[in-house]
Short mmCIF file of C-alpha atoms in Angstrom, two decimals:
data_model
loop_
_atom_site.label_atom_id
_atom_site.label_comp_id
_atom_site.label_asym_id
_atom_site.label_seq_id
_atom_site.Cartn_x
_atom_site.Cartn_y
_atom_site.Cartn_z
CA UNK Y 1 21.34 2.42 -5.36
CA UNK Y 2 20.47 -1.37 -4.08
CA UNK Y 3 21.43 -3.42 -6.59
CA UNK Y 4 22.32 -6.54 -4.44
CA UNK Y 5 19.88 -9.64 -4.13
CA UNK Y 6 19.68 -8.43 -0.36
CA UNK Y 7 17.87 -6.01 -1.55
CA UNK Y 8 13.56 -5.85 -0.72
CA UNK Y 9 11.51 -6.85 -3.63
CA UNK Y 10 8.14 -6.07 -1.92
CA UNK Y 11 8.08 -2.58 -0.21
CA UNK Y 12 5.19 -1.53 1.55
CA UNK Y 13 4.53 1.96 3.28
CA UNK Y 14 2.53 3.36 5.75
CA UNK Y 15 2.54 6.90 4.52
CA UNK Y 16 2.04 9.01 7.75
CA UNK Y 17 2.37 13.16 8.65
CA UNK Y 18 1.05 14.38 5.72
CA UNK Y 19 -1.46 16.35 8.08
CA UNK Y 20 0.92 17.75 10.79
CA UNK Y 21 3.57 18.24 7.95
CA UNK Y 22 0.57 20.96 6.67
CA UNK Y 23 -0.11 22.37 9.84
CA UNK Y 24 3.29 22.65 10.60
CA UNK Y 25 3.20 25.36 7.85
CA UNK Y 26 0.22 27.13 8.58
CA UNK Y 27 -2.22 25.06 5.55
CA UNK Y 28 -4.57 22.89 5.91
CA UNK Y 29 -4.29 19.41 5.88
CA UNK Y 30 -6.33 18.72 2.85
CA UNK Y 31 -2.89 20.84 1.12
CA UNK Y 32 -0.56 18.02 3.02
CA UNK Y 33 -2.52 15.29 1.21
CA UNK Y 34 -1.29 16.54 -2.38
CA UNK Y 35 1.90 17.21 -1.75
CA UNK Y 36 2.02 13.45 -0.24
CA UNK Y 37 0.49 12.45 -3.53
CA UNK Y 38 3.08 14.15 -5.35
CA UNK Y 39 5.57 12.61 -3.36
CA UNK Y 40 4.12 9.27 -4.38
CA UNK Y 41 4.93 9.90 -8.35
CA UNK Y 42 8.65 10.26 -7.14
CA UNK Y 43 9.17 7.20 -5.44
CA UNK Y 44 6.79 4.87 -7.54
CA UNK Y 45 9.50 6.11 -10.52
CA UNK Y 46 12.41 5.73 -8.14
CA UNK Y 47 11.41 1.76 -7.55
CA UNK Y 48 13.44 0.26 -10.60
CA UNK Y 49 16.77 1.98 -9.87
CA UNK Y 50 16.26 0.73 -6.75
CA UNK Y 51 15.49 -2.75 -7.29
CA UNK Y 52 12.02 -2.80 -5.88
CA UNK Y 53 9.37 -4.83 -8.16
CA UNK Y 54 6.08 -4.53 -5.57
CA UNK Y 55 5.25 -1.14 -3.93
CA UNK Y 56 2.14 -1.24 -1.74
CA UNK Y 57 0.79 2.06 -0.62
CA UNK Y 58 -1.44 2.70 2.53
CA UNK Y 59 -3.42 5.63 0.88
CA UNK Y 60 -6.88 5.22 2.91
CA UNK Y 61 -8.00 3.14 5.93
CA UNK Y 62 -11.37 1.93 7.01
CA UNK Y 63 -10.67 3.84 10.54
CA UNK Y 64 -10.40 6.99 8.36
CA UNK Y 65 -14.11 7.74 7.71
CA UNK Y 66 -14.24 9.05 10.81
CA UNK Y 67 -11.92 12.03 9.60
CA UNK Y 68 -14.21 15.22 9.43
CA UNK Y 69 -16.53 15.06 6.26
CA UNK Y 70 -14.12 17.97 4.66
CA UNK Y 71 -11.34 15.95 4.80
CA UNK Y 72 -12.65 12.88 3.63
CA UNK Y 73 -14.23 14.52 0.83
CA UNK Y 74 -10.73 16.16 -0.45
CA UNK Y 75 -9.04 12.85 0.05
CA UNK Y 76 -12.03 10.96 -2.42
CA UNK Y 77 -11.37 13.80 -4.89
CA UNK Y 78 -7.64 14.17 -4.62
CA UNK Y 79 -7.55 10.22 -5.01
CA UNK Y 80 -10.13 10.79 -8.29
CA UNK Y 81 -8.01 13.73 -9.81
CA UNK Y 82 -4.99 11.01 -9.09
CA UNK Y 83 -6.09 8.16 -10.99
CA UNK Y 84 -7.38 10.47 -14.12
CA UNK Y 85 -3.56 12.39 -14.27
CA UNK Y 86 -1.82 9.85 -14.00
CA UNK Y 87 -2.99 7.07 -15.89
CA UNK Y 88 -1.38 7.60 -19.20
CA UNK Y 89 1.70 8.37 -17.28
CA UNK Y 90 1.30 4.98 -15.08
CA UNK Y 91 1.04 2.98 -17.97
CA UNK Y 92 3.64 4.37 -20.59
CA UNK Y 93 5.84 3.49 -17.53
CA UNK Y 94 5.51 -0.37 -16.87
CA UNK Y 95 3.52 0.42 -13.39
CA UNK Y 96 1.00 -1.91 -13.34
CA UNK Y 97 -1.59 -0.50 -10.50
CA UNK Y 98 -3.67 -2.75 -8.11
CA UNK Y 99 -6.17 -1.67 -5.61
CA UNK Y 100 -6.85 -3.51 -2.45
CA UNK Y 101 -9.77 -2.76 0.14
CA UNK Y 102 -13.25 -2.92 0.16
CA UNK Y 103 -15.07 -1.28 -2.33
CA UNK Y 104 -18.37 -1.55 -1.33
CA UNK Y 105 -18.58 2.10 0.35
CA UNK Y 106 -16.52 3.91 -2.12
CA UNK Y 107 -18.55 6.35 -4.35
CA UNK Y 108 -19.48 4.93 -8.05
CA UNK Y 109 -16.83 7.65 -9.68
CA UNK Y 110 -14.07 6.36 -7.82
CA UNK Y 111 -14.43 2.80 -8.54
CA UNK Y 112 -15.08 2.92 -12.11
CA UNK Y 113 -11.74 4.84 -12.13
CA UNK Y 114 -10.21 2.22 -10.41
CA UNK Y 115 -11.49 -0.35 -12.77
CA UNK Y 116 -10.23 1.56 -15.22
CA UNK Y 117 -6.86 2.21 -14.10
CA UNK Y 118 -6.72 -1.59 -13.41
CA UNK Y 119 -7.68 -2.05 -16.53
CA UNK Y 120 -5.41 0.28 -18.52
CA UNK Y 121 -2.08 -1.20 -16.38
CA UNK Y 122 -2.79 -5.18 -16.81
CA UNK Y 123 -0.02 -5.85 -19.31
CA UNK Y 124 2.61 -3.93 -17.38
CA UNK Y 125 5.50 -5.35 -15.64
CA UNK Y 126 8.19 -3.11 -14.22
CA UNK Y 127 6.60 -2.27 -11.17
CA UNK Y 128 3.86 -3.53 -9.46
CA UNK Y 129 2.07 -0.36 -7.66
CA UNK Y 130 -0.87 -1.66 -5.22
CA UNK Y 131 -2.96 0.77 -3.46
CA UNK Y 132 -4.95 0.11 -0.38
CA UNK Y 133 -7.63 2.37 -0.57
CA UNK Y 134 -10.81 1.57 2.28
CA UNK Y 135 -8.25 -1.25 3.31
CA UNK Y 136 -7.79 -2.64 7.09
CA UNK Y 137 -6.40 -6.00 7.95
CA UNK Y 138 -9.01 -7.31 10.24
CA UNK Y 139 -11.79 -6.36 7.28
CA UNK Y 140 -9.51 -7.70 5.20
CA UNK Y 141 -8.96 -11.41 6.50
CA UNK Y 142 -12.63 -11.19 7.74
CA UNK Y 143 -13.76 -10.71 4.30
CA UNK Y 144 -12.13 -13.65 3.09
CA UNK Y 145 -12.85 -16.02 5.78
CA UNK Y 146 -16.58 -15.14 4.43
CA UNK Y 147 -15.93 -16.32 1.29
CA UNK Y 148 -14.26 -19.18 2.34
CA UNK Y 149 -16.99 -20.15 4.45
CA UNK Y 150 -19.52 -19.63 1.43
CA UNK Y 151 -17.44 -22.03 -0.32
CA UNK Y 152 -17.62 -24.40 2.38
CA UNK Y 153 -20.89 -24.01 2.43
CA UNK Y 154 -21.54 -24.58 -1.11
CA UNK Y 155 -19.41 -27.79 -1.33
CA UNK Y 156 -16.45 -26.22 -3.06
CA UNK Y 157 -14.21 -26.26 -0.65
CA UNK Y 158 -13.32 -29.05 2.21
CA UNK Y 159 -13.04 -27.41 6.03
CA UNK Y 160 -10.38 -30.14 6.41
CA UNK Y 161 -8.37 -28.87 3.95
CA UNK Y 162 -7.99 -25.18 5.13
CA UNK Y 163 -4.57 -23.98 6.27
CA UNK Y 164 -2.58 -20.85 5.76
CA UNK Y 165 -1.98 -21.12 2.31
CA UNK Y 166 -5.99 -21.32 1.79
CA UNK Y 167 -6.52 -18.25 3.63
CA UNK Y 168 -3.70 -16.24 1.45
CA UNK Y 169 -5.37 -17.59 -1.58
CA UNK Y 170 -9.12 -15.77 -0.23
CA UNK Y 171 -6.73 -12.44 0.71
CA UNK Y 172 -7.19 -9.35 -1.48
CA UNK Y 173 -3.58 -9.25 -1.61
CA UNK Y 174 -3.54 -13.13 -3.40
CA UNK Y 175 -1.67 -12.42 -6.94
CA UNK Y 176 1.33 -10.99 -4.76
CA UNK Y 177 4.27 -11.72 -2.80
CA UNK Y 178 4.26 -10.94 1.19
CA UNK Y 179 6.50 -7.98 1.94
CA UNK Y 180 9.92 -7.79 2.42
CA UNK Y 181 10.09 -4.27 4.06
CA UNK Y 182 7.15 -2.19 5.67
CA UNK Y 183 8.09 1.01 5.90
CA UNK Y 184 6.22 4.01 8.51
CA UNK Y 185 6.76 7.98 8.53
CA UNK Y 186 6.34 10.21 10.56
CA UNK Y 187 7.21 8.92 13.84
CA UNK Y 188 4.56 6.56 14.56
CA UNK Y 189 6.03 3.06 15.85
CA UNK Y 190 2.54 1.03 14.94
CA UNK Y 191 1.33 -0.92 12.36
CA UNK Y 192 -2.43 0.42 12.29
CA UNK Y 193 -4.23 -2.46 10.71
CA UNK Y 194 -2.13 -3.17 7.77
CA UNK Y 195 -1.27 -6.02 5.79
CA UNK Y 196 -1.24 -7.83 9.37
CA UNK Y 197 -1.69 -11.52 7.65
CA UNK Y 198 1.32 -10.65 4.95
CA UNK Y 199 3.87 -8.70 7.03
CA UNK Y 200 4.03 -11.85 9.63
CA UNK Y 201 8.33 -11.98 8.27
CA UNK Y 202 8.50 -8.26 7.10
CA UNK Y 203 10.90 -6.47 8.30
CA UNK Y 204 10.09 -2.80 9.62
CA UNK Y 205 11.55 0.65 9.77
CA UNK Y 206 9.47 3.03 11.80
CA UNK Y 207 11.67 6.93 10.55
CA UNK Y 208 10.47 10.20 11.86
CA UNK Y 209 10.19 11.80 7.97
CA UNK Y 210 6.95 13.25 7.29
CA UNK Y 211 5.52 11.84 4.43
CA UNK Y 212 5.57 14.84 2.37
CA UNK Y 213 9.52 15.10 3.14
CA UNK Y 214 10.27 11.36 2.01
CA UNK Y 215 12.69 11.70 -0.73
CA UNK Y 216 14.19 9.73 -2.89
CA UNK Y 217 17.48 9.72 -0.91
CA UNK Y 218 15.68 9.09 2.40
CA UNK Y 219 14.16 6.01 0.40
CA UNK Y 220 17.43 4.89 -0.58
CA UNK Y 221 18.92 4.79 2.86
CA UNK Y 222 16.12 2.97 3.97
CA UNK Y 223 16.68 0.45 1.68
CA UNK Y 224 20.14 0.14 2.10
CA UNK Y 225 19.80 -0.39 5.77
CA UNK Y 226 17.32 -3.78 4.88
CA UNK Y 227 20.37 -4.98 2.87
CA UNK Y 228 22.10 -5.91 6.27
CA UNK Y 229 19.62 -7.17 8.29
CA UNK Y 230 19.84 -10.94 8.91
CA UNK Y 231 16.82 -12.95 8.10
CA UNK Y 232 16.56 -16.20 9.42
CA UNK Y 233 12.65 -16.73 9.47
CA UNK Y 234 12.74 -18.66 12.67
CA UNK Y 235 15.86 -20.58 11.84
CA UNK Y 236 19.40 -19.78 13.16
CA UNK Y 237 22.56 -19.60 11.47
CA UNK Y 238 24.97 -22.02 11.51
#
């Protein structure tokens, strides 16, 4: 258990191999995707013992619509039959949950149950659960350097003025702290379009456990290994 102020505050994970971890065992992938989901509930409730106040999830990209239509059809229901089983759990809990992404193309089903869950979670405060759902980096920043030039535009903000801290303000991502610790499975040493603004100082640990197979434990160790790293943020130690 971290329980040093070494310890990440903001964890976010790419949550990779639920797919080949299915195949792998003769099912299809659609039966990968709920036991990943599954595997969510564990370490969402594992992020207080552990220290860990923010926990951002990559559940759905904006590259992934062009997943067969089966697929993306079991992933929109599986993320619908999510939201409606777990709420009351979510918020007897303290997880407050956050969605980030663009919601535009989602169906009308899914994002009044994300308005609800949103809605349902405000008050909570022992973990902060954000899920990027239809989220990619470059859509992301592009979306808010829209609004910001709308506001330009419109007289409400001055183009002189605009620096980094203006952008994060526009980001979907604004009420919360950058990551500490992003976190891939399955093998995969990229980023793939996430959080590419926020993670500029995060560190990374790229493991070869399958989604599906990230316990707990394997959670912890990952963790622990963050607690020794040596973050200098461009200085040097003297």
């Amino acid at each position: 258990m971290i329980e040093t102020p070494q310890g990440p505050k903001h964890v976010a994970i790419i949550m990779d191999g639920n797919g080949r971890w299915a195949q792998s065992r003769g099912k299809p992938r659609l039966f990968g995707h709920h036991a990943g989901a599954k595997r969510v509930k564990e370490i969402v409730r594992a992020c207080p013992a552990q220290g860990v106040k923010y926990l951002t999830i990559f559940a759905f990209s904006t590259e992934n619509w062009k997943r067969t239509q089966t697929e993306v059809a079991g992933l929109m229901s599986l993320f619908r039959t999510y939201i409606r089983g777990e709420m009351r759990s979510l918020k007897k809990e303290g997880v407050r949950v956050r969605f980030i992404g663009d919601r535009v193309r989602l169906d009308r089903k899914l994002a009044n149950l994300m308005d609800d869950l949103e809605a349902e979670t405000k008050d909570n405060d022992v973990t902060h659960l954000t899920i990027a759902l239809n989220y990619g980096g470059r859509d992301e920043v592009a979306r808010a350097v829209k609004d910001m030039a709308r506001d330009v535009a419109a007289g409400t903000l001055d183009a002189e003025s605009v620096d980094e801290t203006t952008l994060t303000a526009y980001l979907d991502t604004r009420v919360l702290p950058d990551p500490d610790l992003v976190i891939r499975t399955s093998g995969e040493a990229r980023i793939s379009n996430f959080l590419l603004w926020q993670s500029a100082y995060a560190e990374y640990e790229f493991i070869d456990t399958l989604w599906p197979d990230f316990s707990t434990d394997v959670f912890a160790d990952v963790l622990s290994r963050y607690g020794v790293r040596d973050r200098r943020f461009g200085g040097v130690n003297v």
